[in-house]
XYZ file of C-alpha atoms in Angstrom:
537
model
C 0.000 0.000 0.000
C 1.355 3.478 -1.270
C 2.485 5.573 2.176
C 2.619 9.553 1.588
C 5.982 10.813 2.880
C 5.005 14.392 3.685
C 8.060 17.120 3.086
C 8.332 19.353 6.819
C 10.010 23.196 5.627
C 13.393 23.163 6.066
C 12.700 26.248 8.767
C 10.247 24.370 11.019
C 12.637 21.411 11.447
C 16.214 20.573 11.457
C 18.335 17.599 11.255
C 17.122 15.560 13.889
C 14.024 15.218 12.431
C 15.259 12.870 9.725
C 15.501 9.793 12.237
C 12.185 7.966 13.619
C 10.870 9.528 16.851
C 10.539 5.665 18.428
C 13.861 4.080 17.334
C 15.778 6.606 16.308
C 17.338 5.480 13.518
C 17.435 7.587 10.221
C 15.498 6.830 6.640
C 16.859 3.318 5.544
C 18.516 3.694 2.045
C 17.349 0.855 0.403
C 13.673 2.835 -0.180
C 11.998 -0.566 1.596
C 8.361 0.918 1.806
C 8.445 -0.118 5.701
C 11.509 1.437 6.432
C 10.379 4.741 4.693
C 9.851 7.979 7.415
C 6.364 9.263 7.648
C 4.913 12.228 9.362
C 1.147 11.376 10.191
C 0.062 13.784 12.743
C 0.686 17.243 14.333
C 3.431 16.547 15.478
C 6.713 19.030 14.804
C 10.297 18.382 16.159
C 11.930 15.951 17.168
C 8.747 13.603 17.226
C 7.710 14.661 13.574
C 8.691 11.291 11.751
C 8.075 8.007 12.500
C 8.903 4.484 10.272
C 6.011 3.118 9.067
C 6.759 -0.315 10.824
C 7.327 1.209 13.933
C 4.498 3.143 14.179
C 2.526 -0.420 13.050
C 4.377 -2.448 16.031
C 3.930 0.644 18.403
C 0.118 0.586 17.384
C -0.536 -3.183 17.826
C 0.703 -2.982 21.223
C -1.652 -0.422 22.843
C -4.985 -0.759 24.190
C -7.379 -2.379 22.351
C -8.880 -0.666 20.162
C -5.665 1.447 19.571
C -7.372 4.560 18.843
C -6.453 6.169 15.704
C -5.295 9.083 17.074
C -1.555 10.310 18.412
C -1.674 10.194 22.075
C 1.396 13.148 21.631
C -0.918 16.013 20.008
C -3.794 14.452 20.305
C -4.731 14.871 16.255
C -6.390 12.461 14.158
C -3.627 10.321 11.583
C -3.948 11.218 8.249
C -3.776 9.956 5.015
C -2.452 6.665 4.370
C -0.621 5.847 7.162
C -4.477 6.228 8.892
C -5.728 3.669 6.519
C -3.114 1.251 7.383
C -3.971 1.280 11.092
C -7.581 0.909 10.648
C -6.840 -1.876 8.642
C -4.447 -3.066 11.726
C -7.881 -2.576 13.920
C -10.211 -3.941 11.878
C -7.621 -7.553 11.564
C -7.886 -7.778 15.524
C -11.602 -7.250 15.662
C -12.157 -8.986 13.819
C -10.805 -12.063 14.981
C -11.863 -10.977 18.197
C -15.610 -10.950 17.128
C -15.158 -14.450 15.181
C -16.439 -16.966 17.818
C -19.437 -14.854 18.171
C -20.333 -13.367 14.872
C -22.154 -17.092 13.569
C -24.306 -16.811 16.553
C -25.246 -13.892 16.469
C -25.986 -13.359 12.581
C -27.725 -16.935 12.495
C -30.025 -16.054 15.814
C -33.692 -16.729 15.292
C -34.805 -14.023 17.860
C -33.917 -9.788 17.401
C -30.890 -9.423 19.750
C -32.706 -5.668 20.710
C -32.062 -4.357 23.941
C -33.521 -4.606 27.362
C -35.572 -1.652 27.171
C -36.963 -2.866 23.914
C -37.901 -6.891 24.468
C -39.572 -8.408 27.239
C -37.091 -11.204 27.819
C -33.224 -9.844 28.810
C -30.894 -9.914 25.968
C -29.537 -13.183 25.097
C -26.184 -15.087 26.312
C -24.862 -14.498 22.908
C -25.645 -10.754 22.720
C -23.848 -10.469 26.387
C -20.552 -12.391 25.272
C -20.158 -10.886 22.544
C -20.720 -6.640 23.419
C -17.065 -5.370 23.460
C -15.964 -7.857 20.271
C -19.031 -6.306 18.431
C -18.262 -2.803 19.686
C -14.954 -3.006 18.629
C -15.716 -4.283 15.409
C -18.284 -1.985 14.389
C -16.012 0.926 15.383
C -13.326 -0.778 12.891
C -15.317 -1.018 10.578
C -16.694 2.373 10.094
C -12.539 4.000 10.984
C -11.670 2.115 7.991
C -14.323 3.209 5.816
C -13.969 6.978 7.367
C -10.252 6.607 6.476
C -10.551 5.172 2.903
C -13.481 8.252 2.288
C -10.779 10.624 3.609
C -8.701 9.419 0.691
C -11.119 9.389 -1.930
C -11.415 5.274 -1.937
C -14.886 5.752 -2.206
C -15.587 1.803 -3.294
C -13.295 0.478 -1.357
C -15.355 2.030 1.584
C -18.522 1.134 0.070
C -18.684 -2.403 1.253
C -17.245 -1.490 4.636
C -20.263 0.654 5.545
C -22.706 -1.963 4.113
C -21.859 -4.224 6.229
C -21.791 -2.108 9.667
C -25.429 -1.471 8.703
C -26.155 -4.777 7.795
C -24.311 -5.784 11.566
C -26.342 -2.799 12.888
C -29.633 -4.340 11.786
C -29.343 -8.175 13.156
C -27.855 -6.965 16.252
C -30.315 -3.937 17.003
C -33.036 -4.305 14.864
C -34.053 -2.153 11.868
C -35.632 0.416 13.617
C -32.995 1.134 16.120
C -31.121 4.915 15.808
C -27.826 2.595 15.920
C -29.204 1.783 12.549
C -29.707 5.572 11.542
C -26.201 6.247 12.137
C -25.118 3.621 9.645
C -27.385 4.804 7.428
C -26.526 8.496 7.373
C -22.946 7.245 7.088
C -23.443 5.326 4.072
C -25.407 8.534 2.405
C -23.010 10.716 2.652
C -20.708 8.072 1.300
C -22.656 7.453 -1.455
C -23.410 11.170 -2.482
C -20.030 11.984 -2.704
C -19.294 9.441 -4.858
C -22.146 10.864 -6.993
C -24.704 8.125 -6.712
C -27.611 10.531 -5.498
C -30.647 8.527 -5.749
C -29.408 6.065 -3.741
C -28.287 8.480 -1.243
C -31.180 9.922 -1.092
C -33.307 7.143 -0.053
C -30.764 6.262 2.587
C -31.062 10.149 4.137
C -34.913 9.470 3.967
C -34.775 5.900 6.030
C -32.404 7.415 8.740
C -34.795 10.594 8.923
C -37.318 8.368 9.449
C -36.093 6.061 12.098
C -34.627 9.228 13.971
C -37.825 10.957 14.018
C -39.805 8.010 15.384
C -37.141 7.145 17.799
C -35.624 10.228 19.341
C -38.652 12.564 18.401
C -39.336 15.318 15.650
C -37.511 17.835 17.137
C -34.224 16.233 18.232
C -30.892 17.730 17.368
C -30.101 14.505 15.158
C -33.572 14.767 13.445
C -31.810 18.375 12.572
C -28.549 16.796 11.177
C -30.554 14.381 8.716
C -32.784 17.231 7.743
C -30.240 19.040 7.058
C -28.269 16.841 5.339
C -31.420 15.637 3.046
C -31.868 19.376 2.084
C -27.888 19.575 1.019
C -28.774 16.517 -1.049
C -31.733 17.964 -2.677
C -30.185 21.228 -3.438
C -27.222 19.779 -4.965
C -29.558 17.330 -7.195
C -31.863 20.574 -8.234
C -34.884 19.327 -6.459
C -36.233 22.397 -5.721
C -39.756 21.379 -4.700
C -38.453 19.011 -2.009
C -35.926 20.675 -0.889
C -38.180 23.522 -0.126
C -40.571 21.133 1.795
C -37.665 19.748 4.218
C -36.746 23.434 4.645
C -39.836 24.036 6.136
C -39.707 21.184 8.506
C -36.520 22.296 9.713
C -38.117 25.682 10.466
C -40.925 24.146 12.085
C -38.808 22.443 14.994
C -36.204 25.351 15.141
C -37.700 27.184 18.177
C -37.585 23.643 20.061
C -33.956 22.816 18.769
C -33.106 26.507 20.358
C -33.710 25.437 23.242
C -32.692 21.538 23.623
C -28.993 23.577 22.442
C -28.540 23.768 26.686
C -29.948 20.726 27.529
C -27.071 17.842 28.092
C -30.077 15.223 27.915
C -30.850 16.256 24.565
C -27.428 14.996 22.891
C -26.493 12.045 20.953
C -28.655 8.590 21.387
C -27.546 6.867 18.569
C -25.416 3.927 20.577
C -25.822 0.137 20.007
C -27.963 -1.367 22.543
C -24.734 -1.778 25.346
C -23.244 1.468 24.903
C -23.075 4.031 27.725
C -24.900 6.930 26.408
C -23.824 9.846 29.204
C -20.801 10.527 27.071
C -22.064 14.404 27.547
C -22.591 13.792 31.069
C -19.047 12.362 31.744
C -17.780 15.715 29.407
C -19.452 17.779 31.618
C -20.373 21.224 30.723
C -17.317 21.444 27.959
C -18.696 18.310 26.554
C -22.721 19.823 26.022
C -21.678 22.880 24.876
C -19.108 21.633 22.127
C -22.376 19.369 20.895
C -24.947 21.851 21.086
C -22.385 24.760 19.192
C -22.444 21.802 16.326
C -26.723 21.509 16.364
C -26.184 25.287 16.021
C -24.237 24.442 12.727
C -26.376 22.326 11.033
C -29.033 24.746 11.620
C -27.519 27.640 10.647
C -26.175 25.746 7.365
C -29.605 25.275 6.347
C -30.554 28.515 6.911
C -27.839 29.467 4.639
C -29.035 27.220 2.270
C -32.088 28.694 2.226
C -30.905 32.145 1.583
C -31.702 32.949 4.748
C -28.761 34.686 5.848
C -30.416 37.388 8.576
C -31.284 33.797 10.445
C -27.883 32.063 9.780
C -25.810 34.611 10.921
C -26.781 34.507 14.739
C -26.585 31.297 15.049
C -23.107 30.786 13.451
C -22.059 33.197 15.899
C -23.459 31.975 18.924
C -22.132 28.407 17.656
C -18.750 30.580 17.902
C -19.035 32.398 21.234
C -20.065 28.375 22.641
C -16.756 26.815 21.189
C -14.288 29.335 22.076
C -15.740 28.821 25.939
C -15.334 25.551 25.980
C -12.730 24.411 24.292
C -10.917 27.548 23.734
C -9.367 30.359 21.207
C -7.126 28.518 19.514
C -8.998 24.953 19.527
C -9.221 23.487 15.811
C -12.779 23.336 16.275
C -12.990 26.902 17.065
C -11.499 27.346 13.464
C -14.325 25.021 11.599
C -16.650 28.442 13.711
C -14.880 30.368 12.310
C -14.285 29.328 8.672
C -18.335 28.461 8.908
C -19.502 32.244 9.496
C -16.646 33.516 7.133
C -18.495 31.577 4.075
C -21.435 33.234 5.335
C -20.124 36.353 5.301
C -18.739 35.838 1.532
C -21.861 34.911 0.263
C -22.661 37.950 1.522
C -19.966 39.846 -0.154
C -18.849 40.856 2.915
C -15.391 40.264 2.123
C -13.371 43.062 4.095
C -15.306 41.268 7.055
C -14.942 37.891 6.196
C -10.946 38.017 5.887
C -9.551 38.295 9.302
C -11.858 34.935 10.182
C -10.561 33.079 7.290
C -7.188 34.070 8.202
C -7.060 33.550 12.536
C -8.933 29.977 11.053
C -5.540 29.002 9.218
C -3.020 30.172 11.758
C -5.416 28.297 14.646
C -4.605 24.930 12.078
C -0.914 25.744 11.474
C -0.118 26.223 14.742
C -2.733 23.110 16.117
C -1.707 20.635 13.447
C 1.487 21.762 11.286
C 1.966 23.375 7.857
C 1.810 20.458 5.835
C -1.674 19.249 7.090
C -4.654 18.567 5.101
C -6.995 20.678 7.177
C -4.515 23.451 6.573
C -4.694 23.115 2.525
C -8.487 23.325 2.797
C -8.154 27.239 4.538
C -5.317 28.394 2.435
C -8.022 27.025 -0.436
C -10.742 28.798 1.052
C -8.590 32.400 1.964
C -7.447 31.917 -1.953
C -11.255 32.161 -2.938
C -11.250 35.177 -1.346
C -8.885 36.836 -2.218
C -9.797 36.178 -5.555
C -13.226 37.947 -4.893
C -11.389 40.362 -4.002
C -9.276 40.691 -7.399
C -6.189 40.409 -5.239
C -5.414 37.388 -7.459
C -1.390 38.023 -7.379
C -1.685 37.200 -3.567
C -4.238 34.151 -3.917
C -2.463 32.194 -6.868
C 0.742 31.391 -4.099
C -2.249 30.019 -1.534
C -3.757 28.316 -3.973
C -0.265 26.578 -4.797
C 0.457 25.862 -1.604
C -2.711 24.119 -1.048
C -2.669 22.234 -3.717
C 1.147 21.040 -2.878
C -0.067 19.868 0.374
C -2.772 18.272 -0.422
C -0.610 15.984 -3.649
C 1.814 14.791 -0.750
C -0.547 13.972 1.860
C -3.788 12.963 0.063
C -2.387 12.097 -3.361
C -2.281 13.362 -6.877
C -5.501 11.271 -7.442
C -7.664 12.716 -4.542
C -11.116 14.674 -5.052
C -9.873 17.675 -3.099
C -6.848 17.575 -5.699
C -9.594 17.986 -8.975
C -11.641 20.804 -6.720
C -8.418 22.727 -5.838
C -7.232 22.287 -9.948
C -11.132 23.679 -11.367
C -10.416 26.535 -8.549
C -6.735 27.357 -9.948
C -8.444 27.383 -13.780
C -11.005 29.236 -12.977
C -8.675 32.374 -11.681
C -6.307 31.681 -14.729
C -9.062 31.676 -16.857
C -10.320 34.949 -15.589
C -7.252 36.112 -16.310
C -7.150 35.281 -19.899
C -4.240 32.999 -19.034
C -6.268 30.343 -21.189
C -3.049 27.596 -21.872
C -3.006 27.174 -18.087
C -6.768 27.198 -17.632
C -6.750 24.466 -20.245
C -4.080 22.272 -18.823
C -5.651 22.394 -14.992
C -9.185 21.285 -16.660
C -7.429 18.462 -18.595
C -5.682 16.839 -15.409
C -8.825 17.771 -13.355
C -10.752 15.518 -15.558
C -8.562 13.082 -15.387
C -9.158 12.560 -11.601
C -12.844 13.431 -12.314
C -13.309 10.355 -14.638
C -10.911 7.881 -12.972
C -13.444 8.684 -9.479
C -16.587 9.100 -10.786
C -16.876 7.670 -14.420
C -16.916 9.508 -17.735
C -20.770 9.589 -18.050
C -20.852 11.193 -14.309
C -22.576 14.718 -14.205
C -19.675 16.221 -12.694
C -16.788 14.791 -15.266
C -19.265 15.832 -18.704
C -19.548 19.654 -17.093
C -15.631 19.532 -16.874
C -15.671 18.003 -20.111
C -17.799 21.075 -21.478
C -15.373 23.763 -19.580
C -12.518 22.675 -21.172
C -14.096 22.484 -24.923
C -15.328 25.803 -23.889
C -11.710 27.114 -23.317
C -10.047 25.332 -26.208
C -12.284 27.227 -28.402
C -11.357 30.575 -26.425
C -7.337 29.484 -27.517
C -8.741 29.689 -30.917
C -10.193 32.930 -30.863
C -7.446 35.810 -30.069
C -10.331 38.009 -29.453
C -12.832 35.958 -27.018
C -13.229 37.640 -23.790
C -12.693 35.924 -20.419
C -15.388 37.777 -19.195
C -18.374 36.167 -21.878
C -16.612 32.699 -21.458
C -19.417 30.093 -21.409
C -17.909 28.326 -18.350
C -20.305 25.806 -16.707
C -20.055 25.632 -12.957
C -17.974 22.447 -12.337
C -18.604 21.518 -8.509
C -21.940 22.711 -6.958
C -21.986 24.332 -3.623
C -21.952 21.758 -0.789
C -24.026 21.167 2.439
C -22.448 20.521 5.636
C -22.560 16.782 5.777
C -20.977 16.510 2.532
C -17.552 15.076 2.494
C -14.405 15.865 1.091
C -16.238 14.094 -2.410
C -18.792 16.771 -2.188
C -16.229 18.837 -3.013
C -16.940 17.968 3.726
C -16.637 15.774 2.480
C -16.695 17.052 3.690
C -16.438 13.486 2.432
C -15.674 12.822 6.377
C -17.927 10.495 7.837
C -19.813 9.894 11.135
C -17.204 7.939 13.534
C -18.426 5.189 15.520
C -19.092 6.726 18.706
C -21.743 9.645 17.092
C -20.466 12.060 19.343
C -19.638 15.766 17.217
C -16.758 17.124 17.676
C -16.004 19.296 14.257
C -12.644 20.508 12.550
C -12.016 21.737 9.288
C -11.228 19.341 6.811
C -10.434 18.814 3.461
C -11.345 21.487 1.193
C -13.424 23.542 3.288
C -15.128 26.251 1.704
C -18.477 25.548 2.702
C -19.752 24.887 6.564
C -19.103 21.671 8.827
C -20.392 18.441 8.426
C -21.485 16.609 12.078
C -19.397 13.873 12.648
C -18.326 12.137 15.228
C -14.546 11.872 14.233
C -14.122 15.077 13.403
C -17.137 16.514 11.210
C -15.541 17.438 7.886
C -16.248 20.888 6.032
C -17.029 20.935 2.435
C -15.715 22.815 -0.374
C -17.238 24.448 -3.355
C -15.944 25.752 -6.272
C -13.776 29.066 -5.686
């Protein structure tokens, strides 16, 4: 499997950080893929690279599951080196789960929980909670990771079968299941199949609405996920019909915002669900700043910017109390109301966010991280609606540097960052460059999505568009017949809707937000980390 070395500035590091941070021995010469140093967190210094094989051994011998995250700055792994230890976690559960999984999956009787059945769960169910946990959790790491990467069928089957676990385990009506579900949507609208994500938005609406209630804060994240869905499809008619459900429950969803009872319920049948009461206050108000997103988003959606705006900035004012100023979640706040702000035109205002949202994520998580290339993307776009285009093309480089060496040449975010580069060339009347951008952007386009894909023919149409500009000395960048080649994004979209953000929902359901992947559009509610999306520039 191909690991990303990612490049450190010669000015943030120095010589020591060429040898692994656990046995300290240098790069081995021979380029053996296992002995090759990697650099897959936050970490700067002296602790900056690790070998591969080190980090794998280091991994295998933690608690079980090893969580996917360093325990030195506390950031998610990244890239492929995350992939690789999911895959490490998903082995062990695996076999873990084995003995129980025939039971289980050939049991006559629904192993629901207590509350839910008159007779207590059965023997097997009891045995077999932390194997199931674990594996579940694997599963859906793996699947987040592979999304992260753009490996959107190699995910695929991963998610099908957590909800397919999901349902024998819980029953199909249980909000365990609605998790799953919303999981797989988003996976499957960023990989452009739309119908079928729709239905699966629809069927985890549904189950949350009978099971948690019509005005719970996850009822809110499915509406407003549908509604993204809908509005990126053109479905004007019902997206203006969930619109109005979502203002219909707003008032209530104000208020459940303070209420630590009114947070996540999506567990399987064993799991504790006070994870907000063990946060305490820190913990309620992180999740209710995040119900504040996905409302606001929709209002934004909407067009409804007078109501969007407050609640952005309360969703703010929450964050940088709890967690706070220079939190990477208080940076997804921030990047969230400065989109608002530039739909708004409201550039002069919206530039210091976009900017104190970068240096938050260089200083939190390092130059060269992902989440970093998506707000140098995102301050590029503004700058550019600005026409300070000298100072956005060197942001938009950088971005797109970081994102080749940690992500891949191949990745979605790649093709969204090349359409945005174009674009400003081609408003420039720079019309070779636009023209080579749109050709490799395609490239990744088709190889992702398919040639007949929506998404890959409008690209396909841009860049016939421009080649027929190069023929004309006189055609005008201005009257260029350039379709729009990546529709604006909701918040649950991933980094395919390109939040997704695509990032997807981690096991656990709890929301804890940061800016990732090409984020020019607000957060998506996840639980490892919701993802922000990115639109065209």
């Amino acid at each position: 499997m191909e690991v990303v070395v990612h490049q450190i500035a010669a000015d943030e590091v120095g010589s020591a950080l060429k040898a692994c941070r656990i046995c300290f021995e240098e790069e081995s010469p021979n380029e053996n893929l296992k002995e090759v140093l990697v650099s897959p967190c936050a970490c700067r210094g002296s602790s900056a690279q690790v070998h591969l094989c080190c980090l794998q051994q280091w991994h295998l011998t933690g608690t079980r599951p090893a969580p996917l995250r360093c325990p030195t700055c506390k950031q998610a792994y990244f890239g492929s080196v995350a992939v690789v230890l999911a895959r490490l976690n998903l082995n062990r559960a695996e076999k873990d789960a084995l003995p129980y999984l025939s039971q289980i999956l050939l049991s006559p009787r629904s192993l629901l929980p207590c509350a839910l059945q008159p007779d207590p769960p059965s023997t097997e169910l009891t045995e077999a909670k932390p194997s199931l946990h674990q594996l579940l959790a694997a599963l859906n790491d793996l699947a987040n990771s592979l999304c992260d990467m753009g490996q959107y069928e190699e995910a695929l089957p991963l998610y099908q079968r957590s909800l397919h676990l999901r349902e024998v385990v819980c029953g199909p009506q249980h909000p365990a299941v609605a998790r799953a579900l919303h999981n797989l949507a988003s996976l499957l609208k960023a990989g452009g199949w739309y119908e079928e994500a729709q239905k699966m938005y629809e069927r985890a609406l549904q189950i949350r609405e009978a099971a948690l209630g019509v005005a719970h804060p996850l009822v809110a994240e499915s509406i407003s996920s549908l509604a993204g869905l809908l509005r990126l499809t053109g479905k004007e008619l019902e997206f203006d019909a969930v619109c109005e459900r979502a203002l219909q429950i707003r008032a209530v969803l104000l208020e459940t915002t303070a209420d630590p009872e009114a947070g996540e319920s999506e567990g399987l049948p064993w799991e504790d669900q006070a994870e907000t009461a063990r946060g305490g206050k820190a913990s309620c108000d992180s999740h209710s700043a995040c119900t504040l997103s996905s409302l606001a988003q929709l209002f934004s959606d909407m067009g409804n910017y007078e109501e969007a705006a407050p609640l952005f900035e309360r969703s703010l004012a929450l964050r940088e109390k709890a967690l706070g100023a220079t939190h990477v979640d208080v940076a997804t706040s921030l990047n969230n109301l400065a989109v608002l702000l530039r739909k708004q035109g409201r550039y002069d205002e919206a530039l210091p966010l976009y900017e104190r949202s970068l240096a938050i994520l260089t200083k939190t998580l390092g130059p060269d991280h992902p989440n970093v290339a998506s707000a140098l993307n995102n301050l590029a776009g503004l700058l550019k609606n600005q026409g300070r285009v000298m100072e956005a093309v060197p942001h938009y480089k950088r971005s797109l540097a970081i994102f080749e060496r940690s992500l891949g040449g191949f990745h979605p975010n790649v093709a969204v960052l090349l359409v945005n580069m174009a674009q400003l060339y081609l408003s420039q009347g720079i019309y070779k460059d636009a023209k080579l951008l749109y050709e490799r952007a395609l490239v990744i386009k088709a190889k992702m999505l398919g040639a007949d894909h929506p998404e890959t023919t409008k690209l396909q149409s841009n860049l016939a568009a421009v080649s027929s500009a190069m023929s004309t000395s006189e055609a005008a960048p201005s009257t260029l017949p350039v379709h729009k080649t990546w529709l604006d994004c909701n918040t649950d979209s991933s980094p395919m809707s390109p939040n997704s953000t695509l990032g997807m929902e981690g096991e656990n359901g709890t929301q804890s937000c940061t800016v990732k992947d090409l984020a020019d559009e607000p957060e998506t509610q996840q639980a490892t980390g919701a993802d922000t999306c990115i639109s065209e520039s």
